[in-house]
Amino acid sequence: MIIDVATIRYHKSLYKQSLFLSRPKNQVPDAGIVNLPFKLSPGTYLPHDLPGNLIEQDCFLKFVVKNTADTAISVCFTPGSYIRTITLFKSQLDNIPGTFARLPDSLSTDKRFAGVKQLQLQPHEQAIYYCRFNFVRTNVSSLAPRLVMHDYLQQWRISQRDRDNLLDVFTYTVSGILLFMIFYSLAVYIQSRNKEFLFYACYTFLTCSLLFLKSYLNVSASAFNYFYEEYLDFMILTASVVSYMVFMRKFINSKEHYPRLDKYIHFACLLLIGSSIVFSVIYFFTDWYIFLNILENFVIKQFFFITGVFFIIYSIKKKNTLLNYLAAGNASLVVFSVISYIILVTGWKFVKADVASIFNRALFYYEIGLVLELGFFLSGLAYKNRRDIIERVKERERLKLENERKEFEKQMAVMAAKQEERNRISADMHDELGSGVTAIRLMSEIMKSRLKGDVVPELEKISNSANELLGKMNTIIWTMKSSNDTLESLIAYIRAHAIEYFDSTPIECRVQLPALIPQAEVSGEKRRNIFLSIKEALNNAMKHSQASQIHISISTNDKWLMIKVTDNGVGIDADKLRRFGNGLSNMRRRMESIDGSFKIESDKNCVLTFEAPI
């Protein structure tokens, strides 16, 4: 059981060479340590997995060392990791009265010696050392007493950190990803003023801080690391979960769309805040560990699990794509957090080996869950952004259609008012002017009959002018009346006018109509221009063609109306074109004003072609 420090080259484990026991805190005075019943039962050694009661008690170690060398040797002693208030006592091997003394804390100011004590052994000296210490209130504390040569202490510290070198690299990588998400969330908030991304930035900042500090402070014996492991890391974890829950409520607008889920999340946030307050009170005002451990690992973290499972089941039942993305991320985080929790609580290992493996570390699986959750969240965010863009486009289209509908209704109202005004004017013309002109015509005919054959030129002109005016007025009334705004009415009016116009003349007029007339609307202006163009063509044929036959062919399709006026007269030569140029130009102008066309063909027969869109 005696350790010879002269044979130590680097470090020496005291796992089988030291005795251990514990007592309630402040029950054993320093002078009574030497009388404690240190015993080693056959086959028993120091506990690897520390029970909770040990962390709440004063712990004591006893070991015996000697120096067989001819020179003094300086070695450093550490009882394990995450241990505070280490006090070292020295006694002679034969327990000579008065030789039991407390060693001074002369190395406490050197950071290299944080958590360790230095032993000075003279040549051929043997001594018994007693150590009083307390564990940090965390489940990562370990009892692993060790002697390390003074000159190799710093290298030994580095080797302890390097055991988790691969985990540190992975942790820093995940922290970098989370840091990027902080900047991304803040950028989204600045651009869109969506407050939920402030809570997501808070969540990622807290999670990034949790992981970074866990790796950066690993195995450090500083007071801040002890405070972090005992209290601060769990508070950061709880605050990050609360921030994520608040973000989730706002991100999916659960208050409006999922009221049951919203109430549960709101209750969960209040419960976690209340539990954190209870945890803080117990930590700062008591020395309890067991109750803190139960509250952290068996109450609050179990509630994390229940909340995650509830959200996953609720999302699956709702069958909403965005919820499914978030539920997949939560499922990944829950599964890997459970694996991390099992490793943390039970110490179970995936890789059965003496060397440290990243696959045996609880933090590794928690970080995998975070990365997967982040991936699914980004997928859900991309889906939500695409959905929002589509909804905004639909809303713009809806507003555009609404504005177009209102504008159309306004135009329709104006057109209806115009049609009503046209109908009123045509009715007034028919009732007032028509009756007046008809009366003039009748009175002129009566006067002619009373003159018994005597011709009065002025009276004849009055009668002819009245007839012409009556015809023109009828045309205007027909044009203005909205009920005549059809292709069928136009064709019928042209046919009736042509038959009537040549009825008492030697010219035979034939009109060929299409077999099927489309149900198309033709405005009053378009009807007027087409009719007056045809009327002008018939008038020219009557006066100048010397024809005996006139054939009017009317054909239609879905988009065009084509009218051909053909006569068997003398045709049109250049001189006649100059003579009748004004009438022809009027026809061309009228047709072009309605986006139509006018064409003259004169070979044996004269063919005038009129085309207009319908």
Coordinates of C-alpha atoms in Angstrom, one line a residue:
M1 CA 0.0 0.0 0.0
I2 CA 3.0 2.3 0.2
I3 CA 3.8 4.3 -2.9
D4 CA 7.4 5.0 -3.7
V5 CA 7.5 8.4 -5.4
A6 CA 11.1 7.7 -6.6
T7 CA 9.7 5.1 -9.0
I8 CA 7.1 7.5 -10.6
R9 CA 8.2 8.8 -14.0
Y10 CA 5.1 10.7 -15.1
H11 CA 2.1 10.0 -13.0
K12 CA 0.7 7.3 -10.7
S13 CA -2.9 6.3 -10.0
L14 CA -3.8 5.7 -6.4
Y15 CA -7.0 3.8 -7.2
K16 CA -5.8 0.7 -5.3
Q17 CA -3.3 2.4 -3.0
S18 CA -5.6 4.7 -1.1
L19 CA -8.4 4.5 1.5
F20 CA -11.7 6.4 1.3
L21 CA -14.6 7.2 3.6
S22 CA -17.2 10.0 4.0
R23 CA -18.9 11.7 6.8
P24 CA -21.7 14.3 7.1
K25 CA -20.5 17.8 6.5
N26 CA -18.7 19.7 9.3
Q27 CA -19.0 16.6 11.6
V28 CA -15.3 15.8 11.7
P29 CA -12.7 18.4 13.0
D30 CA -9.3 18.5 11.4
A31 CA -7.7 16.9 14.5
G32 CA -10.1 14.0 14.3
I33 CA -9.2 12.9 10.7
V34 CA -6.3 10.8 11.9
N35 CA -8.7 8.7 14.0
L36 CA -11.2 8.0 11.3
P37 CA -11.7 4.2 10.7
F38 CA -10.1 3.9 7.2
K39 CA -10.4 0.3 6.2
L40 CA -10.0 -1.6 2.9
S41 CA -12.2 -4.7 2.6
P42 CA -10.8 -7.5 0.4
G43 CA -11.8 -6.9 -3.2
T44 CA -13.2 -3.4 -2.7
Y45 CA -11.8 -0.2 -4.2
L46 CA -12.8 3.4 -4.6
P47 CA -16.2 4.0 -6.1
H48 CA -16.2 5.0 -9.8
D49 CA -19.9 6.1 -9.9
L50 CA -20.4 8.5 -7.0
P51 CA -23.7 8.1 -5.1
G52 CA -25.5 11.4 -4.4
N53 CA -24.9 11.2 -0.7
L54 CA -21.1 11.4 -1.2
I55 CA -21.5 14.7 -3.0
E56 CA -23.4 16.1 0.0
Q57 CA -20.8 14.9 2.5
D58 CA -17.2 15.6 3.6
C59 CA -14.9 13.0 1.9
F60 CA -11.6 11.8 3.2
L61 CA -8.6 10.0 1.5
K62 CA -5.6 8.3 3.2
F63 CA -2.5 7.2 1.4
V64 CA 1.1 6.4 2.3
V65 CA 4.2 7.5 0.3
K66 CA 7.9 7.2 0.7
N67 CA 11.0 8.6 -1.0
T68 CA 13.8 6.0 -1.5
A69 CA 15.9 8.5 -3.5
D70 CA 18.8 10.4 -2.1
T71 CA 17.3 13.7 -3.1
A72 CA 14.1 15.5 -2.3
I73 CA 11.2 14.9 -4.6
S74 CA 8.2 17.2 -5.4
V75 CA 5.0 15.6 -6.6
C76 CA 1.4 16.9 -7.0
F77 CA -1.7 15.2 -5.7
T78 CA -5.2 15.5 -7.0
P79 CA -8.2 13.5 -5.6
G80 CA -10.1 13.7 -8.9
S81 CA -12.0 16.1 -11.1
Y82 CA -14.6 18.7 -10.1
I83 CA -13.5 18.8 -6.5
R84 CA -13.3 21.9 -4.3
T85 CA -11.9 22.8 -0.9
I86 CA -9.0 20.4 -0.9
T87 CA -7.2 20.3 2.4
L88 CA -4.1 18.1 2.8
F89 CA -2.7 16.8 6.1
K90 CA 0.6 15.0 6.8
S91 CA 1.6 12.6 9.5
Q92 CA 4.6 10.3 10.2
L93 CA 4.2 6.7 9.3
D94 CA 4.1 5.5 12.9
N95 CA 1.6 8.2 14.0
I96 CA 4.0 9.9 16.4
P97 CA 1.9 12.3 18.5
G98 CA 2.3 16.0 17.4
T99 CA 3.4 15.1 13.9
F100 CA -0.1 15.4 12.4
A101 CA -0.2 18.8 10.6
R102 CA -2.1 20.7 7.9
L103 CA -0.1 21.6 4.8
P104 CA -0.1 25.2 3.8
D105 CA -1.9 26.3 0.6
S106 CA 1.3 27.9 -0.8
L107 CA 0.5 27.0 -4.4
S108 CA -3.1 28.4 -4.6
T109 CA -2.1 31.5 -6.6
D110 CA -0.6 29.4 -9.4
K111 CA -3.3 28.5 -12.0
R112 CA -1.4 25.4 -12.9
F113 CA -2.0 24.0 -9.4
A114 CA -5.8 24.7 -9.3
G115 CA -7.4 21.5 -7.9
V116 CA -4.1 19.9 -6.9
K117 CA -1.7 20.0 -3.9
Q118 CA 2.0 19.7 -3.8
L119 CA 3.9 17.2 -1.7
Q120 CA 7.6 17.6 -0.7
L121 CA 9.4 14.5 0.4
Q122 CA 12.8 14.5 1.7
P123 CA 15.4 11.8 1.0
H124 CA 14.3 8.4 2.5
E125 CA 11.3 10.1 4.1
Q126 CA 8.0 8.1 4.7
A127 CA 4.7 9.8 5.5
I128 CA 1.0 9.3 5.7
Y129 CA -1.2 11.9 3.9
Y130 CA -4.8 12.6 4.7
C131 CA -7.0 14.7 2.3
R132 CA -10.3 16.4 3.2
F133 CA -12.4 17.5 0.1
N134 CA -15.8 18.2 -1.2
F135 CA -17.2 17.3 -4.6
V136 CA -18.8 19.9 -6.9
R137 CA -22.5 19.4 -7.0
T138 CA -22.7 17.9 -10.4
N139 CA -22.9 14.4 -11.9
V140 CA -19.6 14.8 -13.8
S141 CA -17.5 14.8 -10.6
S142 CA -15.2 11.8 -10.4
L143 CA -13.0 10.3 -7.7
A144 CA -9.6 9.3 -9.2
P145 CA -6.7 10.1 -6.9
R146 CA -3.4 10.5 -8.7
L147 CA 0.2 11.6 -8.0
V148 CA 1.8 13.6 -10.9
M149 CA 5.4 14.6 -11.0
H150 CA 5.7 18.3 -10.5
D151 CA 7.7 18.9 -13.7
Y152 CA 5.0 17.2 -15.8
L153 CA 1.9 18.8 -14.3
Q154 CA 1.2 21.1 -17.2
Q155 CA 1.6 18.3 -19.8
W156 CA -0.6 16.1 -17.7
R157 CA -3.3 18.8 -17.7
I158 CA -3.0 19.1 -21.5
S159 CA -3.3 15.3 -21.9
Q160 CA -6.5 15.3 -19.9
R161 CA -8.0 18.0 -22.2
D162 CA -6.7 16.2 -25.3
R163 CA -8.7 13.1 -24.4
D164 CA -11.8 15.0 -25.7
N165 CA -10.0 16.7 -28.6
L166 CA -12.3 15.2 -31.3
L167 CA -15.4 16.1 -29.3
D168 CA -14.1 19.7 -28.8
V169 CA -13.6 20.0 -32.6
F170 CA -17.1 18.8 -33.2
T171 CA -18.5 21.1 -30.5
Y172 CA -16.8 24.2 -31.9
T173 CA -18.1 23.3 -35.3
V174 CA -21.7 23.1 -34.1
S175 CA -21.2 26.3 -32.1
G176 CA -20.0 28.0 -35.3
I177 CA -23.2 26.8 -37.1
L178 CA -25.3 28.2 -34.3
L179 CA -23.4 31.5 -34.4
F180 CA -24.2 31.8 -38.0
M181 CA -27.9 31.2 -37.2
I182 CA -27.7 34.1 -34.7
F183 CA -26.6 36.5 -37.4
Y184 CA -29.2 35.0 -39.8
S185 CA -32.0 35.5 -37.3
L186 CA -31.1 39.0 -36.5
A187 CA -30.8 39.8 -40.2
V188 CA -34.3 38.4 -40.8
Y189 CA -35.6 40.5 -37.9
I190 CA -34.0 43.7 -39.2
Q191 CA -35.5 43.1 -42.7
S192 CA -39.0 41.9 -41.8
R193 CA -39.4 43.0 -38.2
N194 CA -40.7 39.5 -37.3
K195 CA -40.3 39.4 -33.5
E196 CA -40.2 35.6 -33.4
F197 CA -36.7 35.7 -34.9
L198 CA -35.5 37.7 -31.9
F199 CA -36.5 34.7 -29.7
Y200 CA -34.9 32.3 -32.1
A201 CA -31.7 34.4 -32.0
C202 CA -31.9 34.2 -28.2
Y203 CA -32.4 30.4 -28.4
T204 CA -29.4 29.9 -30.7
F205 CA -27.2 32.3 -28.6
L206 CA -28.0 30.4 -25.4
T207 CA -27.4 27.0 -27.0
C208 CA -24.2 28.2 -28.6
S209 CA -23.0 29.5 -25.3
L210 CA -23.9 26.3 -23.6
L211 CA -21.9 24.2 -26.0
F212 CA -18.9 26.5 -26.3
L213 CA -18.5 26.9 -22.5
K214 CA -18.9 23.1 -22.0
S215 CA -16.0 22.5 -24.3
Y216 CA -13.8 25.5 -23.5
L217 CA -14.0 25.0 -19.7
N218 CA -13.7 21.2 -19.9
V219 CA -11.8 19.7 -16.8
S220 CA -10.8 23.3 -15.8
A221 CA -10.5 23.6 -12.0
S222 CA -11.6 27.3 -12.0
A223 CA -14.4 28.6 -9.8
F224 CA -16.4 29.7 -12.8
N225 CA -16.3 26.2 -14.3
Y226 CA -17.5 24.7 -11.0
F227 CA -20.4 27.3 -10.9
Y228 CA -21.1 26.6 -14.6
E229 CA -21.3 22.8 -14.1
E230 CA -23.3 23.1 -10.9
Y231 CA -25.8 25.8 -11.9
L232 CA -25.3 27.9 -14.9
D233 CA -25.3 25.3 -17.6
F234 CA -28.8 24.0 -16.5
M235 CA -30.1 27.6 -16.3
I236 CA -28.8 28.3 -19.8
L237 CA -30.4 25.1 -21.1
T238 CA -33.8 25.9 -19.5
A239 CA -33.7 29.5 -20.8
S240 CA -32.9 28.2 -24.3
V241 CA -35.9 25.8 -24.2
V242 CA -38.2 28.6 -23.0
S243 CA -36.9 30.9 -25.8
Y244 CA -37.5 28.2 -28.3
M245 CA -41.1 27.6 -27.1
V246 CA -41.9 31.3 -27.3
F247 CA -40.4 31.4 -30.8
M248 CA -42.5 28.4 -31.8
R249 CA -45.7 30.0 -30.6
K250 CA -45.1 33.1 -32.7
F251 CA -43.6 31.2 -35.7
I252 CA -46.6 29.0 -36.3
N253 CA -49.1 31.5 -34.8
S254 CA -50.4 28.9 -32.5
K255 CA -52.7 31.3 -30.6
E256 CA -54.8 31.6 -33.7
H257 CA -54.3 28.3 -35.6
Y258 CA -53.6 25.8 -32.8
P259 CA -55.1 27.1 -29.5
R260 CA -54.7 23.8 -27.7
L261 CA -51.0 23.6 -28.5
D262 CA -50.7 27.3 -27.6
K263 CA -52.1 26.7 -24.1
Y264 CA -49.8 23.8 -23.5
I265 CA -46.7 25.6 -24.6
H266 CA -47.7 28.6 -22.5
F267 CA -48.2 26.4 -19.5
A268 CA -44.9 24.6 -20.1
C269 CA -43.0 28.0 -20.2
L270 CA -44.5 29.1 -16.9
L271 CA -43.7 25.7 -15.3
L272 CA -40.1 25.8 -16.5
I273 CA -39.7 29.4 -15.2
G274 CA -41.1 28.3 -11.9
S275 CA -38.9 25.2 -11.7
S276 CA -35.9 27.4 -12.4
I277 CA -36.7 29.7 -9.5
V278 CA -37.1 26.7 -7.2
F279 CA -33.8 25.2 -8.5
S280 CA -32.0 28.6 -7.9
V281 CA -33.4 28.9 -4.3
I282 CA -32.2 25.4 -3.4
Y283 CA -28.8 26.0 -5.0
F284 CA -28.0 29.3 -3.4
F285 CA -29.5 28.7 0.0
T286 CA -28.7 25.0 0.7
D287 CA -26.0 22.4 0.2
W288 CA -28.3 19.8 -1.2
Y289 CA -27.3 17.8 -4.3
I290 CA -29.7 14.9 -4.4
F291 CA -32.8 17.1 -4.6
L292 CA -31.1 19.3 -7.2
N293 CA -30.2 16.2 -9.2
I294 CA -33.7 14.9 -9.0
L295 CA -35.2 18.2 -10.0
E296 CA -32.8 18.6 -12.9
N297 CA -32.5 15.1 -14.4
F298 CA -35.7 13.4 -13.3
V299 CA -38.3 16.2 -13.3
I300 CA -37.4 19.1 -15.6
K301 CA -35.6 17.1 -18.2
Q302 CA -38.4 14.5 -18.2
F303 CA -40.8 17.4 -18.8
F304 CA -38.6 18.5 -21.7
F305 CA -39.2 14.9 -23.1
I306 CA -42.9 14.9 -22.5
T307 CA -43.3 18.3 -24.1
G308 CA -41.3 17.2 -27.2
V309 CA -43.4 14.0 -27.5
F310 CA -46.6 16.0 -27.1
F311 CA -45.6 18.4 -29.9
I312 CA -44.6 15.5 -32.2
I313 CA -47.9 13.6 -31.7
Y314 CA -50.0 16.8 -32.0
S315 CA -48.1 17.8 -35.3
I316 CA -48.6 14.3 -36.8
K317 CA -52.4 14.5 -36.1
K318 CA -52.7 17.9 -37.6
K319 CA -51.1 16.8 -40.9
N320 CA -49.7 20.2 -41.5
T321 CA -46.5 20.4 -43.6
L322 CA -44.9 23.2 -41.6
L323 CA -45.7 21.4 -38.3
N324 CA -44.3 18.1 -39.7
Y325 CA -41.0 19.8 -40.5
L326 CA -40.8 21.1 -37.0
A327 CA -42.0 17.8 -35.5
A328 CA -39.2 16.0 -37.4
G329 CA -36.6 18.3 -35.9
N330 CA -38.1 17.9 -32.5
A331 CA -38.1 14.1 -32.9
S332 CA -34.4 14.1 -33.9
L333 CA -33.6 16.3 -30.9
V334 CA -35.7 14.1 -28.5
V335 CA -34.2 10.8 -29.7
F336 CA -30.6 12.0 -29.4
S337 CA -31.3 13.8 -26.1
V338 CA -32.6 10.6 -24.7
I339 CA -29.4 8.8 -25.7
S340 CA -27.4 11.6 -24.2
Y341 CA -29.5 11.5 -21.0
I342 CA -29.0 7.7 -20.7
I343 CA -25.2 8.0 -21.1
L344 CA -25.2 10.9 -18.6
V345 CA -27.2 9.2 -15.9
T346 CA -26.1 5.6 -16.3
G347 CA -22.6 5.9 -17.7
W348 CA -23.4 3.4 -20.4
K349 CA -20.9 3.1 -23.2
F350 CA -21.3 2.4 -26.9
V351 CA -17.6 1.6 -27.3
K352 CA -16.2 -0.8 -24.8
A353 CA -12.6 0.5 -24.6
D354 CA -10.2 2.0 -22.1
V355 CA -9.5 5.0 -24.3
A356 CA -11.9 7.9 -24.4
S357 CA -14.2 7.7 -27.4
I358 CA -16.4 10.5 -28.8
F359 CA -19.2 7.9 -29.1
N360 CA -19.3 7.4 -25.4
R361 CA -19.8 11.1 -24.6
A362 CA -23.3 12.4 -23.9
L363 CA -22.6 15.8 -25.4
F364 CA -21.9 14.3 -28.8
Y365 CA -25.3 12.9 -29.2
Y366 CA -27.0 16.0 -27.9
E367 CA -25.1 18.0 -30.5
I368 CA -26.2 15.6 -33.3
G369 CA -29.8 16.2 -32.3
L370 CA -29.3 19.9 -32.4
V371 CA -27.8 19.8 -35.9
L372 CA -30.6 17.6 -37.2
E373 CA -33.2 19.9 -35.5
L374 CA -31.6 22.9 -37.2
G375 CA -31.7 21.2 -40.6
F376 CA -35.4 20.4 -40.3
F377 CA -36.1 23.9 -39.0
L378 CA -34.3 25.5 -42.0
S379 CA -36.3 23.2 -44.3
G380 CA -39.5 24.3 -42.6
L381 CA -38.5 27.9 -42.8
A382 CA -37.8 27.5 -46.5
Y383 CA -41.3 25.9 -46.9
K384 CA -42.9 28.7 -44.9
N385 CA -41.2 31.4 -46.9
R386 CA -42.2 29.8 -50.2
R387 CA -45.8 29.5 -48.9
D388 CA -45.8 33.1 -47.7
I389 CA -44.5 34.2 -51.1
I390 CA -47.2 32.2 -52.9
E391 CA -49.9 33.7 -50.5
R392 CA -48.6 37.2 -51.1
V393 CA -48.7 36.7 -54.9
K394 CA -52.2 35.3 -54.6
E395 CA -53.2 38.3 -52.5
R396 CA -51.7 40.7 -55.0
E397 CA -53.5 38.9 -57.8
R398 CA -56.7 39.0 -55.8
L399 CA -56.4 42.7 -55.2
K400 CA -55.5 43.2 -58.8
L401 CA -58.5 41.2 -59.9
E402 CA -60.7 43.1 -57.4
N403 CA -59.5 46.4 -58.7
E404 CA -60.0 45.2 -62.3
R405 CA -63.5 44.1 -61.4
K406 CA -64.3 47.4 -59.8
E407 CA -62.9 49.2 -62.8
F408 CA -64.9 46.9 -65.1
E409 CA -68.0 47.5 -63.1
K410 CA -67.3 51.2 -63.3
Q411 CA -66.9 51.0 -67.0
M412 CA -70.0 48.9 -67.3
A413 CA -71.9 51.5 -65.3
V414 CA -70.6 54.2 -67.7
M415 CA -71.5 52.1 -70.7
A416 CA -74.9 51.4 -69.3
A417 CA -75.4 55.1 -68.7
K418 CA -74.3 55.8 -72.2
Q419 CA -76.6 53.1 -73.6
E420 CA -79.4 54.5 -71.6
E421 CA -78.7 57.9 -72.9
R422 CA -78.4 56.6 -76.5
N423 CA -81.8 54.9 -76.1
R424 CA -83.3 58.0 -74.7
I425 CA -81.9 60.2 -77.5
S426 CA -83.0 57.7 -80.2
A427 CA -86.5 57.5 -78.6
D428 CA -86.7 61.3 -78.5
M429 CA -85.5 61.6 -82.1
H430 CA -88.0 59.0 -83.2
D431 CA -90.9 60.5 -81.2
E432 CA -90.2 64.2 -81.7
L433 CA -88.0 64.7 -84.9
G434 CA -89.4 61.6 -86.6
S435 CA -93.0 62.7 -86.3
G436 CA -92.1 66.3 -87.3
V437 CA -90.2 65.2 -90.5
T438 CA -93.0 62.7 -91.3
A439 CA -95.5 65.5 -90.9
I440 CA -93.5 67.7 -93.3
R441 CA -93.3 64.9 -95.9
L442 CA -97.0 64.2 -95.6
M443 CA -97.9 67.9 -95.9
S444 CA -95.7 68.2 -99.0
E445 CA -97.4 65.2 -100.6
I446 CA -100.8 66.7 -99.8
M447 CA -99.8 70.0 -101.4
K448 CA -98.6 68.2 -104.5
S449 CA -101.9 66.4 -104.8
R450 CA -103.9 69.6 -104.5
L451 CA -101.9 71.3 -107.3
K452 CA -103.3 68.6 -109.7
G453 CA -100.2 68.2 -111.7
D454 CA -98.7 71.6 -111.5
V455 CA -95.0 71.2 -110.6
V456 CA -93.6 73.4 -108.0
P457 CA -89.8 72.8 -107.8
E458 CA -89.5 74.1 -104.3
L459 CA -92.3 71.8 -103.1
E460 CA -90.6 68.8 -104.8
K461 CA -87.3 69.7 -103.1
I462 CA -89.1 69.9 -99.7
S463 CA -90.6 66.4 -100.3
N464 CA -87.3 64.9 -101.4
S465 CA -85.4 66.5 -98.5
A466 CA -87.9 65.3 -96.0
N467 CA -87.6 61.7 -97.4
E468 CA -83.8 61.9 -97.3
L469 CA -83.8 63.4 -93.8
L470 CA -86.2 60.7 -92.6
G471 CA -84.0 58.0 -94.0
K472 CA -80.9 59.5 -92.4
M473 CA -82.7 59.9 -89.1
N474 CA -83.8 56.3 -89.2
T475 CA -80.2 55.2 -89.7
I476 CA -79.0 57.4 -86.8
I477 CA -81.8 56.0 -84.6
W478 CA -80.9 52.4 -85.6
T479 CA -77.2 53.2 -84.9
M480 CA -77.9 54.6 -81.4
K481 CA -80.3 52.0 -80.2
S482 CA -78.4 49.6 -77.9
S483 CA -80.6 46.6 -78.7
N484 CA -79.3 46.7 -82.3
D485 CA -75.6 46.2 -81.1
T486 CA -75.4 42.7 -82.7
L487 CA -73.9 41.3 -85.9
E488 CA -77.2 39.8 -86.8
S489 CA -78.9 43.2 -86.6
L490 CA -76.1 44.8 -88.8
I491 CA -76.4 42.2 -91.5
A492 CA -80.2 42.3 -91.5
Y493 CA -80.2 46.1 -91.7
I494 CA -77.7 46.1 -94.7
R495 CA -79.8 43.5 -96.5
A496 CA -83.1 45.5 -95.9
H497 CA -81.5 48.7 -97.1
A498 CA -80.0 47.2 -100.2
I499 CA -83.3 45.5 -101.3
E500 CA -85.3 48.6 -100.6
Y501 CA -82.7 50.9 -102.3
F502 CA -82.8 49.1 -105.6
D503 CA -86.5 48.0 -105.4
S504 CA -87.8 50.6 -107.9
T505 CA -84.7 50.7 -110.1
P506 CA -83.7 48.6 -113.2
I507 CA -80.8 47.2 -111.3
E508 CA -81.3 43.7 -109.9
C509 CA -79.9 43.3 -106.4
R510 CA -79.1 40.0 -104.8
V511 CA -77.8 39.6 -101.2
Q512 CA -76.0 36.4 -100.1
L513 CA -76.1 35.8 -96.4
P514 CA -73.9 33.4 -94.3
A515 CA -75.5 30.1 -93.3
L516 CA -74.8 30.8 -89.6
I517 CA -74.4 34.2 -88.1
P518 CA -72.2 34.3 -84.9
Q519 CA -73.6 35.7 -81.8
A520 CA -71.3 38.7 -81.6
E521 CA -71.7 42.2 -80.2
V522 CA -71.0 45.1 -82.6
S523 CA -70.9 48.6 -81.1
G524 CA -73.0 51.4 -82.5
E525 CA -69.9 53.3 -83.8
K526 CA -68.7 50.2 -85.7
R527 CA -72.2 49.4 -87.1
R528 CA -72.5 53.0 -88.3
N529 CA -69.2 53.1 -90.1
I530 CA -69.8 49.7 -91.8
F531 CA -73.3 50.6 -92.9
L532 CA -72.4 54.1 -94.2
S533 CA -69.5 52.6 -96.1
I534 CA -71.8 50.0 -97.7
K535 CA -74.4 52.7 -98.3
E536 CA -71.8 54.8 -100.1
A537 CA -70.8 51.9 -102.3
L538 CA -74.4 51.2 -103.3
N539 CA -74.9 54.9 -104.0
N540 CA -71.9 55.0 -106.3
A541 CA -73.0 51.8 -108.1
M542 CA -76.4 53.3 -108.6
K543 CA -75.1 56.5 -110.1
H544 CA -71.9 55.5 -112.0
S545 CA -71.6 51.8 -112.6
Q546 CA -74.2 51.4 -115.4
A547 CA -74.7 47.9 -114.1
S548 CA -77.8 45.8 -114.4
Q549 CA -76.9 43.5 -111.5
I550 CA -75.4 44.0 -108.1
H551 CA -74.4 41.1 -105.9
I552 CA -73.7 41.6 -102.2
S553 CA -71.9 38.7 -100.5
I554 CA -71.7 38.7 -96.7
S555 CA -69.5 36.1 -94.9
T556 CA -68.3 35.7 -91.3
N557 CA -66.0 33.7 -89.1
D558 CA -65.2 33.9 -85.4
K559 CA -63.1 37.1 -85.8
W560 CA -64.0 38.9 -89.0
L561 CA -66.9 40.2 -91.1
M562 CA -66.3 40.4 -94.9
I563 CA -68.7 42.1 -97.3
K564 CA -68.2 42.1 -101.1
V565 CA -70.2 44.4 -103.4
T566 CA -69.9 43.3 -107.0
D567 CA -71.5 44.9 -110.1
N568 CA -71.4 44.0 -113.8
G569 CA -71.0 47.6 -114.8
V570 CA -68.2 49.5 -116.6
G571 CA -65.8 49.3 -113.7
I572 CA -63.6 52.1 -112.4
D573 CA -60.7 53.6 -114.3
A574 CA -58.2 56.2 -113.2
D575 CA -60.2 59.2 -114.3
K576 CA -63.3 57.9 -112.4
L577 CA -61.1 57.3 -109.3
R578 CA -60.1 60.9 -109.4
R579 CA -63.7 61.9 -109.9
F580 CA -65.1 59.7 -107.1
G581 CA -62.0 59.9 -104.9
N582 CA -63.7 61.7 -102.1
G583 CA -66.3 58.9 -101.7
L584 CA -63.8 56.2 -101.9
S585 CA -61.5 57.9 -99.4
N586 CA -64.5 58.3 -97.1
M587 CA -65.1 54.5 -97.2
R588 CA -61.5 53.8 -96.6
R589 CA -61.3 56.2 -93.7
R590 CA -64.4 54.8 -92.1
M591 CA -63.2 51.2 -92.3
E592 CA -59.7 52.1 -91.0
S593 CA -61.2 54.0 -88.1
I594 CA -62.6 50.6 -86.8
D595 CA -59.4 48.7 -87.6
G596 CA -60.9 47.3 -90.8
S597 CA -59.9 47.5 -94.4
F598 CA -61.3 48.5 -97.8
K599 CA -60.1 47.2 -101.2
I600 CA -61.1 47.9 -104.8
E601 CA -60.7 45.3 -107.6
S602 CA -61.7 46.3 -111.1
D603 CA -61.2 43.9 -114.1
K604 CA -64.4 43.0 -115.9
N605 CA -66.5 43.7 -112.9
C606 CA -66.0 46.1 -110.1
V607 CA -65.5 44.4 -106.7
L608 CA -65.4 46.4 -103.4
T609 CA -64.3 44.4 -100.4
F610 CA -65.0 45.6 -96.8
E611 CA -63.4 43.7 -93.8
A612 CA -64.0 44.5 -90.2
P613 CA -63.1 42.7 -86.9
I614 CA -66.0 41.5 -84.8

